[in-house]
Coordinates of C-alpha atoms and ligand atoms in Angstrom, one line a residue:
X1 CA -22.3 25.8 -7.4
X2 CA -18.8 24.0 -7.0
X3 CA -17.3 26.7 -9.3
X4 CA -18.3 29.1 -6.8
X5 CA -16.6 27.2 -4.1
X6 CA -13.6 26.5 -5.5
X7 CA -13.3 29.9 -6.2
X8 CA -13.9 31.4 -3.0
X9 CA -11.4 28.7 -1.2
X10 CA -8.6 30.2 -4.2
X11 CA -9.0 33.9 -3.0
X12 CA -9.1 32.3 1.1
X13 CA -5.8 30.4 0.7
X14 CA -3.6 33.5 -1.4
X15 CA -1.1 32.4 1.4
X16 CA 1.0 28.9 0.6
X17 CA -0.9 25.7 -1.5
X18 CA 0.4 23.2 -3.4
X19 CA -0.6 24.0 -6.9
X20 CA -1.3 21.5 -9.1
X21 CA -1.8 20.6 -12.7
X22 CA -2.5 17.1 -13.0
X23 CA -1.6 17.2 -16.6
X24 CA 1.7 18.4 -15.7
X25 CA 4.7 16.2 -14.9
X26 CA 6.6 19.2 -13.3
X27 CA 3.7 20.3 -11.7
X28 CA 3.3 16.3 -10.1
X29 CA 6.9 15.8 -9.1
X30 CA 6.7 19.7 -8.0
X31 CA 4.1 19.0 -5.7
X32 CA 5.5 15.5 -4.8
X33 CA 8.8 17.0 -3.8
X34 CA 7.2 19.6 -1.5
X35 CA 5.2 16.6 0.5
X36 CA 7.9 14.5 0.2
X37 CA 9.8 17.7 2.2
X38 CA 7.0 17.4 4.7
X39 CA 7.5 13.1 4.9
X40 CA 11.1 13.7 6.2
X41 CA 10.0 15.9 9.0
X42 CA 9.1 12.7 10.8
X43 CA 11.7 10.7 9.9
X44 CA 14.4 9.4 12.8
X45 CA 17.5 7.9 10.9
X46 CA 18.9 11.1 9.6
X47 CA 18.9 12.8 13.1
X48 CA 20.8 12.4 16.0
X49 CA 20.4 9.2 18.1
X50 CA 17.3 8.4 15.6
X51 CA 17.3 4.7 14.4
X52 CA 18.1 4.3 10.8
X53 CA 14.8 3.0 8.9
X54 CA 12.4 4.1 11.3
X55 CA 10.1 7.4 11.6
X56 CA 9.3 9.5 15.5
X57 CA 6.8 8.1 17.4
X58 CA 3.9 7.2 17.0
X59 CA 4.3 5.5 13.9
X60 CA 5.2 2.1 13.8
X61 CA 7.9 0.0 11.7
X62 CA 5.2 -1.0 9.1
X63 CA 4.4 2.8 8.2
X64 CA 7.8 2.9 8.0
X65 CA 7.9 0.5 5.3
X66 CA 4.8 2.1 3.4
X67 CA 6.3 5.4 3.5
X68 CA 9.5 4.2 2.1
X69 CA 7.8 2.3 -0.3
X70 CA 6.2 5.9 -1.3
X71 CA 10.0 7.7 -1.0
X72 CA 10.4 4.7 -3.5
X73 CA 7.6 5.7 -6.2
X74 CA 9.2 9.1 -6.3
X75 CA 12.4 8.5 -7.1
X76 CA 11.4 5.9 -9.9
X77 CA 8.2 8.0 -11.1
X78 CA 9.9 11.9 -10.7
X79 CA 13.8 10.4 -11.2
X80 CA 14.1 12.3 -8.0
X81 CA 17.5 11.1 -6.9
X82 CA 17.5 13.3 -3.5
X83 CA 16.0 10.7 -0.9
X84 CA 17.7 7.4 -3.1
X85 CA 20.4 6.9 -0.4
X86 CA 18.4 7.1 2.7
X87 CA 16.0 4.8 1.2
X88 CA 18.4 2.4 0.6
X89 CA 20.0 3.0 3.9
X90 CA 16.5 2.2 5.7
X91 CA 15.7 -0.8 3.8
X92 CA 19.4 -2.4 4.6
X93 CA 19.1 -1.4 7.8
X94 CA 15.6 -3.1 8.5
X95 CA 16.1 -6.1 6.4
X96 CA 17.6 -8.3 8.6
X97 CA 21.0 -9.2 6.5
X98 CA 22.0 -11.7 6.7
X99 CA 18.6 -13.8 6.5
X100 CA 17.0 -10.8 4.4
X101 CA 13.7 -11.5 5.2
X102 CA 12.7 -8.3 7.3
X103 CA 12.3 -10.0 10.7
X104 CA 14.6 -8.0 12.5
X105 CA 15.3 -8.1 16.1
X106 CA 13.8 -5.0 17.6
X107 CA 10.6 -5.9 16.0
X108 CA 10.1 -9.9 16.5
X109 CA 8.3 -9.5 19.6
X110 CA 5.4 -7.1 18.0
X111 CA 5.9 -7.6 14.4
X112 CA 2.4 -9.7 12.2
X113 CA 2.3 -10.6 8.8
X114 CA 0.9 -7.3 8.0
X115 CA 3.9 -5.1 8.7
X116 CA 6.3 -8.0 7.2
X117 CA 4.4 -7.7 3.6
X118 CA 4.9 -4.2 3.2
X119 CA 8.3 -4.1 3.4
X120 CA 8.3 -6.6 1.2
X121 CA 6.5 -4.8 -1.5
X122 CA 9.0 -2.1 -1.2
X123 CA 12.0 -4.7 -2.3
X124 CA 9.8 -6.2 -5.3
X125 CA 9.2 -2.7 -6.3
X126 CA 13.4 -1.8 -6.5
X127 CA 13.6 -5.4 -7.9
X128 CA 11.3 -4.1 -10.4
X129 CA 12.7 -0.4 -10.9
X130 CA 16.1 -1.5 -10.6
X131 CA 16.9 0.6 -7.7
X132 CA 20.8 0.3 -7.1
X133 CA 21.9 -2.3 -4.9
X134 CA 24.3 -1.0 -2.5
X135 CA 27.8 -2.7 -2.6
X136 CA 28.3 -5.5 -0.3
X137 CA 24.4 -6.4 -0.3
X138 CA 24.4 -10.5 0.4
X139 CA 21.1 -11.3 -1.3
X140 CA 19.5 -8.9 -4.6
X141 CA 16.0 -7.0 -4.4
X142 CA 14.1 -9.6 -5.3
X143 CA 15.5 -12.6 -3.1
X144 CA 15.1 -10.4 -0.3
X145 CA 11.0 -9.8 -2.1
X146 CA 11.1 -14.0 -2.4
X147 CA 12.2 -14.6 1.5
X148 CA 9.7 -12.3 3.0
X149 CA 6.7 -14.5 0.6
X150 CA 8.3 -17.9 1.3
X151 CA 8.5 -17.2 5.1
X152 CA 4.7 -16.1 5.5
X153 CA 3.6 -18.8 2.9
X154 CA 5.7 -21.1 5.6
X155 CA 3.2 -20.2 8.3
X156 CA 0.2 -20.9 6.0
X157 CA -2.3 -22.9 8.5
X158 CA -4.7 -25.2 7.1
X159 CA -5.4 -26.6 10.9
X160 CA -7.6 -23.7 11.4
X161 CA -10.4 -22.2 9.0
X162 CA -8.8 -24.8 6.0
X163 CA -6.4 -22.3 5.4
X164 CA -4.9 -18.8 5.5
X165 CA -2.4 -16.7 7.2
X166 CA -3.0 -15.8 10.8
X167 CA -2.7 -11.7 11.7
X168 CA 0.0 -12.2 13.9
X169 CA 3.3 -14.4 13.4
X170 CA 3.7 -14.9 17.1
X171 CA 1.1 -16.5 19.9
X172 CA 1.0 -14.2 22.6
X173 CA 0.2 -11.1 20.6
X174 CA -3.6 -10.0 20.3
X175 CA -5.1 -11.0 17.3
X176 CA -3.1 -14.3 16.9
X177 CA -6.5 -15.8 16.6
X178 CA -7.2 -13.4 13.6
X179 CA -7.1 -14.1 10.3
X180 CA -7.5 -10.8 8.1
X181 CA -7.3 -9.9 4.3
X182 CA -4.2 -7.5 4.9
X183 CA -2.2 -10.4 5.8
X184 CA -3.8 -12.6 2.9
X185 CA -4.2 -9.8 0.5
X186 CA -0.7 -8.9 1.0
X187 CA 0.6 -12.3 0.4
X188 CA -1.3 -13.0 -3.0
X189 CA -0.3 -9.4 -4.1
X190 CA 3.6 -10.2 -3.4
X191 CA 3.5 -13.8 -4.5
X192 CA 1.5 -12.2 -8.0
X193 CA 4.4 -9.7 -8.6
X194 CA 6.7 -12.4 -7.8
X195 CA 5.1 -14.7 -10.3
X196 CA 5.7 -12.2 -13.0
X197 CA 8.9 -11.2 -12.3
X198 CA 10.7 -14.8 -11.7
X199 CA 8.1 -16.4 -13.7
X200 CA 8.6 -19.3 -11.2
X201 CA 5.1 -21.3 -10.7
X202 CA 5.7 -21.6 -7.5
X203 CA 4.4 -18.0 -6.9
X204 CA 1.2 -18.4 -9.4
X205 CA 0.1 -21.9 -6.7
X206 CA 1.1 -19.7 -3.9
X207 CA -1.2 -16.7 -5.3
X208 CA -4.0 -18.8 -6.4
X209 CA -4.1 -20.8 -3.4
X210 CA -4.3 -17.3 -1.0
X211 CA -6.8 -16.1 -3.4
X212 CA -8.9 -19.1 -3.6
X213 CA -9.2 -19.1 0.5
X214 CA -10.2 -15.9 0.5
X215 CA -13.7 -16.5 -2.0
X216 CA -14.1 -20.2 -0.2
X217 CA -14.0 -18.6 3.4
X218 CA -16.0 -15.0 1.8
X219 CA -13.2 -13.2 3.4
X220 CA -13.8 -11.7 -0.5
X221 CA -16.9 -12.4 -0.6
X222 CA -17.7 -12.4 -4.7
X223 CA -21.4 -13.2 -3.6
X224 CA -22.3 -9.8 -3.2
X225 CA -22.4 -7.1 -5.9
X226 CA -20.4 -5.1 -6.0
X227 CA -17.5 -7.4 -4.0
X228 CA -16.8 -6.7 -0.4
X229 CA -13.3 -7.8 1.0
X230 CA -14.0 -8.2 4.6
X231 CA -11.3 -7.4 6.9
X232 CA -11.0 -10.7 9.3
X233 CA -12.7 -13.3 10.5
X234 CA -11.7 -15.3 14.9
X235 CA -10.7 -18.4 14.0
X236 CA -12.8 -19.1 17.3
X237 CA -16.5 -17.4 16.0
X238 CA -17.3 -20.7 14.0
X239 CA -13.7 -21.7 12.0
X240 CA -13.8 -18.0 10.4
X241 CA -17.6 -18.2 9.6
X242 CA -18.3 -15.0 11.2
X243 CA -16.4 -11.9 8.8
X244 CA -15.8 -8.6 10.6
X245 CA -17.7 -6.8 7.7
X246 CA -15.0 -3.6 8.1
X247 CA -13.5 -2.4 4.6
X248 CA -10.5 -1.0 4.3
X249 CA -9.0 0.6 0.9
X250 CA -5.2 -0.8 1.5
X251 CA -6.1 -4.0 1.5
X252 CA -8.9 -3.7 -2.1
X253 CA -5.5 -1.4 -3.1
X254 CA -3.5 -5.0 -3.0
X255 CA -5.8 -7.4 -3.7
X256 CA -6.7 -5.2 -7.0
X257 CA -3.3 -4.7 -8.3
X258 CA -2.4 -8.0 -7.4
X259 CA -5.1 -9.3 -9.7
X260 CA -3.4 -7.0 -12.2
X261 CA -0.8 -8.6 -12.1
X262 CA -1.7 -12.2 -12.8
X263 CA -3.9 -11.2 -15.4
X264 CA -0.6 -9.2 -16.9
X265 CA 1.7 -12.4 -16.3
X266 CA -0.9 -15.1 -17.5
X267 CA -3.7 -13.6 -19.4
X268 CA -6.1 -15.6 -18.2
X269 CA -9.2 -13.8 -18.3
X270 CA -10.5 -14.9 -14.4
X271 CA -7.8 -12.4 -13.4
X272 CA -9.0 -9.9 -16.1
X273 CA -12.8 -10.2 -14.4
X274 CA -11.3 -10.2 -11.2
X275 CA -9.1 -6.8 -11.7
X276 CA -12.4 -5.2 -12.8
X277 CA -14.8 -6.4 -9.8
X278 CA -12.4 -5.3 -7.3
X279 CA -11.9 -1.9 -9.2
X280 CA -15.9 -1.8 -9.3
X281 CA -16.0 -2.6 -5.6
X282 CA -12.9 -0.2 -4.7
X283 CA -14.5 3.0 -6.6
X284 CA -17.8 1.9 -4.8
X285 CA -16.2 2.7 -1.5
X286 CA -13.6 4.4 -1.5
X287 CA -14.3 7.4 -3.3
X288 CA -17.5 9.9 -2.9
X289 CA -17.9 12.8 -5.7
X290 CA -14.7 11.1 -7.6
X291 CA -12.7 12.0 -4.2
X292 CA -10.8 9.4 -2.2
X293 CA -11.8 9.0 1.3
X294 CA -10.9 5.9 3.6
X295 CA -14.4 5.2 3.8
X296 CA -14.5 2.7 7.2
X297 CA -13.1 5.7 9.8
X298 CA -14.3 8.5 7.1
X299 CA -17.8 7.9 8.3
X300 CA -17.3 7.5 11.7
X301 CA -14.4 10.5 12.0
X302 CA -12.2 8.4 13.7
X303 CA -9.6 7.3 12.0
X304 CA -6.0 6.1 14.0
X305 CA -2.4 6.8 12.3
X306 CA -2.3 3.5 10.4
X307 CA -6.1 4.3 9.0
X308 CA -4.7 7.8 7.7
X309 CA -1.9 6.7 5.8
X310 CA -3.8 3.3 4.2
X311 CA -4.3 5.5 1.1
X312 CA -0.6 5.9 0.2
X313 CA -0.5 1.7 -0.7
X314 CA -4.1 2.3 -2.3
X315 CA -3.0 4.9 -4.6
X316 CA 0.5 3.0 -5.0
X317 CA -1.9 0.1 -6.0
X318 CA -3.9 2.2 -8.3
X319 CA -1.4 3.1 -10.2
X320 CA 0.2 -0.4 -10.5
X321 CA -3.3 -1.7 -12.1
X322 CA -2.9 1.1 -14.9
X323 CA 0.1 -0.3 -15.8
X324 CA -0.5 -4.3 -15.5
X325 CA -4.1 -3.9 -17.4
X326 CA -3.9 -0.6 -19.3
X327 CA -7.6 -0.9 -20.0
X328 CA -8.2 0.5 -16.3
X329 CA -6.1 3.7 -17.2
X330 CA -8.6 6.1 -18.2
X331 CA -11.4 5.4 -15.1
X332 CA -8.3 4.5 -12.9
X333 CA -6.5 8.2 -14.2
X334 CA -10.2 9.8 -13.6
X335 CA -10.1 9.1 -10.0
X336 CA -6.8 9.5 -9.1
X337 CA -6.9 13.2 -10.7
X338 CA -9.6 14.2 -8.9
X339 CA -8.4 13.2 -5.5
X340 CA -4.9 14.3 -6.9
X341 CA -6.4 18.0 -6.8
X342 CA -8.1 17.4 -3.7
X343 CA -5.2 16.2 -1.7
X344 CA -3.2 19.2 -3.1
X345 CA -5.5 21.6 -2.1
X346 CA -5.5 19.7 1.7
X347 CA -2.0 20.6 1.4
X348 CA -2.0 24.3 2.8
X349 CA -1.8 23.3 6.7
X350 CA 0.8 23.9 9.1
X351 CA 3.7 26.3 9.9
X352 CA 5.2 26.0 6.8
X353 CA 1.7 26.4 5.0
X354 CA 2.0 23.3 2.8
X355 CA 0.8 20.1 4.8
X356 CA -1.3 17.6 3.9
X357 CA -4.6 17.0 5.4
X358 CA -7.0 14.2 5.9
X359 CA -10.5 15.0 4.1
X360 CA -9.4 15.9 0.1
X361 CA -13.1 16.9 -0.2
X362 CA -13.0 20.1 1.2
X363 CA -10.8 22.1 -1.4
X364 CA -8.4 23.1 1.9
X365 CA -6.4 21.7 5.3
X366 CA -8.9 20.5 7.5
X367 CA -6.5 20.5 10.8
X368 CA -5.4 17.0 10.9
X369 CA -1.6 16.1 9.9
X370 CA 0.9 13.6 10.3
X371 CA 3.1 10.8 8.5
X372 CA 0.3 9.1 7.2
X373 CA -2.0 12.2 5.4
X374 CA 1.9 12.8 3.7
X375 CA 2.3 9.7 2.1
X376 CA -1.5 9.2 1.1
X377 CA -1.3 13.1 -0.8
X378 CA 2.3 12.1 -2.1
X379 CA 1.6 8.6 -3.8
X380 CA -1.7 9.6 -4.9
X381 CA -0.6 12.8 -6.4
X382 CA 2.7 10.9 -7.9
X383 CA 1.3 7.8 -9.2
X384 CA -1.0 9.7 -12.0
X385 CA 2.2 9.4 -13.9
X386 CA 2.5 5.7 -13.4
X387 CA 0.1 4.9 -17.1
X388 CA 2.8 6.5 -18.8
X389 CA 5.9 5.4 -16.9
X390 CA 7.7 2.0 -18.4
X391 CA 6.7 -1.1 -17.3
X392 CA 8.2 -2.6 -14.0
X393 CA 10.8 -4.6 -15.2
X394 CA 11.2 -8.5 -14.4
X395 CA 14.2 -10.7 -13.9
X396 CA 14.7 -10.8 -18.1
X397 CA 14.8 -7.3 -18.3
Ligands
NAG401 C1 17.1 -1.4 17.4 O1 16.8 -0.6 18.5 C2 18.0 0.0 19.1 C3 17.5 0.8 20.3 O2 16.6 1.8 19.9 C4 18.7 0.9 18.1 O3 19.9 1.4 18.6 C5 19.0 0.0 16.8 O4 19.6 0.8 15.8 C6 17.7 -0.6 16.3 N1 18.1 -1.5 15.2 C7 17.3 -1.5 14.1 C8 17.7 -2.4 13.0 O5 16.3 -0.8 14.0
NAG402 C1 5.7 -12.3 23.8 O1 6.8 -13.2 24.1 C2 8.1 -12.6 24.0 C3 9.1 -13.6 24.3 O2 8.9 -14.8 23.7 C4 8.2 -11.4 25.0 O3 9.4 -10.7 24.8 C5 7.0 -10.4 24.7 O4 7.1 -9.4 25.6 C6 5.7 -11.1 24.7 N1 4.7 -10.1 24.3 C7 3.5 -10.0 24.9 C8 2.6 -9.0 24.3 O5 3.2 -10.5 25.9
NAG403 C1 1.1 -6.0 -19.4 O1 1.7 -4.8 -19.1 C2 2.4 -4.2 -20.2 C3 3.1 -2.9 -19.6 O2 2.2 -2.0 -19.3 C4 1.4 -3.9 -21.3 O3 2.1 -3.3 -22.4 C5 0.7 -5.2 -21.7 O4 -0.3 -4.9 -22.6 C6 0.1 -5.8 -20.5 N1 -0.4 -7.1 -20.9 C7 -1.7 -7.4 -20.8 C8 -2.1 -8.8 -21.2 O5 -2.6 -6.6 -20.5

């Protein structure tokens, strides 16, 4: 039955596809490079009067950051040196020199917790990769990776809900009274990569203590089988008793690999259970028939610009847990090559016949397009060579 279909959608599409062999290296950074084509298409800083670091309307700064972050993966996973200086270029530009900690001007009035994270999981990840430090940089990779965590552990508020980041960093923006497990999740991913990196305790309190909020309040509620990370909870709906029971794969992505990574740094086999409920809990949702799907806005088919690209970070993620726990390669590598050859085949939209669409479960483009369906085909394509990649470095090599 699927043979037949897969079949019939091979003779359709004779025009242009991405093919794909996901056994392939060449045939990864091949297709990679094509989306990766289709990523700068949206991209400001290397145009006339565009800002460097940011992407055309609408996306926002912390796309930005996660698209970068997947630019990043392909130069490290495909040695793809082509896009090296304008990633560097963008994170400079955004980082906020001299304090480094990515609060920069033109986005302190909007920016949350959220958007601040992700770039700073694109400078752990060139601490990690040793991405060259341009010349005349006042702070390395990872001190830039250790300001953005020490600022957001800084407004850590144990007044409300005992604990826990808010959404937002400042009080008149909507969802100041938020607290969500992007924000959370973000931080115990960063502070768990910076724990194994700098091997500084600080980071492994800072980790455990995110993590342990998040059971005590059931914002990952480890209650349930399989786990459910809820996305938020209103400070005002009973001190965070009442969870917004929406699930969204980004923020499983960093909670999973972050897990990874503790149980990597410290062995301690709480992380090791850990790594495996929330890769339970993720496959449970977030993929149907072995495909990848963002399953809260799948269902419903409405899913905004930040929804479509949340599985570029969840892939990215995926592939990090491969690495940290190599146990979760071969059901990790399973899923990821599935979707792999799904995403590719979404990747036959558009004028120039190869962009990426939303649904991977349909063996062709399905109409939608933008930043976000690039990044999610890119990283999830690219990161089923992370397993055999070397191992992220840390500050002893
Ligand atoms: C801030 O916005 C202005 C106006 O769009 C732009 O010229 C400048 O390059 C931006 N700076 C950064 C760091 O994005
Ligand atoms: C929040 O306050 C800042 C100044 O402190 C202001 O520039 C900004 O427009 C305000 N934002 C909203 C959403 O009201
Ligand atoms: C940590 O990661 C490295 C690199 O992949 C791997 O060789 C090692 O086995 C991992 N350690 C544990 C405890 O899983």
């Amino acid at each position: 039955m699927k043979l037949t279909v897969t079949t019939t959608v091979l003779l359709i599409s004779t025009v242009v596809a991405i093919d794909l062999d996901v056994s392939s290296k060449e045939s990864i950074c091949s297709a990679a490079s094509t989306i990766a084509k289709g990523v700068m298409d949206y991209y400001e800083g290397t145009r006339y009067g565009g800002v460097v670091g940011m992407f055309q309307q609408p996306y926002y700064w912390w796309e930005a950051g996660e698209a970068f972050g997947s630019l990043l993966d392909n130069w490290y996973y495909c040695q793809n040196s082509q896009y090296q200086a304008v990633i560097s270029d963008a994170i400079i530009a955004q980082c906020n020199a001299p304090a480094y900690d990515f609060m920069p001007l033109n986005q302190t009035v909007t920016e949350a917790n959220d958007d601040q994270v992700v770039w700073g999981i694109v400078v752990m990840a060139a601490a990690e990769h040793n991405f060259p430090l341009p010349d005349g940089t006042g702070a390395s990779w990872a001190e830039m990776a250790e300001n953005v965590a020490d600022s957001m552990f800084a407004r850590w508020d144990p007044d409300n809900c005992n604990g826990g980041l808010r959404w937002q960093i400042f009080p008149n923006m909507s969802g100041w009274d938020y607290k969500n497990a992007i924000s959370n999740g973000g931080l115990f991913h960063l502070a768990s990569r910076l724990y194994r990196y700098t091997d500084d305790t600080k980071y492994l309190d800072m980790a455990t203590k995110v993590y342990t909020w998040m059971v005590d309040i059931n914002m990952l509620d480890t209650r349930q089988s399989p786990w459910a990370l809820n996305d938020g909870a209103n400070i005002g709906d009973d001190n965070c008793g009442e969870m917004v029971n929406h699930y969204y794969s980004y923020s499983y992505g960093l909670m999973l690999s972050g897990a990874a990574y503790l149980f990597n740094a410290t062995e301690n086999e709480e992380w090791y259970s850990a790594t495996y409920s929330l890769l339970i809990a993720s496959a449970d949702l977030f993929f149907y028939e072995s495909v990848m799907r963002e399953y809260q806005c799948y269902v419903t088919g409405l899913c905004n610009n930040d929804q479509r690209s949340f599985r570029s970070l969840f892939s990215r993620s995926l592939g990090l847990t491969t690495v940290m726990v190599p146990q979760t390669a071969f059901p990790i590598n399973w899923l990821l090559s599935a979707s792999a050859r799904g995403a590719a085949a979404s990747c036959s939209g558009g004028s120039d016949g190869v962009t990426c669409g939303f649904d991977w479960s349909k063996g062709s483009w399905d109409g939608w397009y933008g930043l976000g369906e690039q990044i999610s085909a890119m990283e999830c394509i690219q990161n089923l060579l992370a397993s055999s990649a070397s191992a992220p470095l840390t500050q002893q090599g």
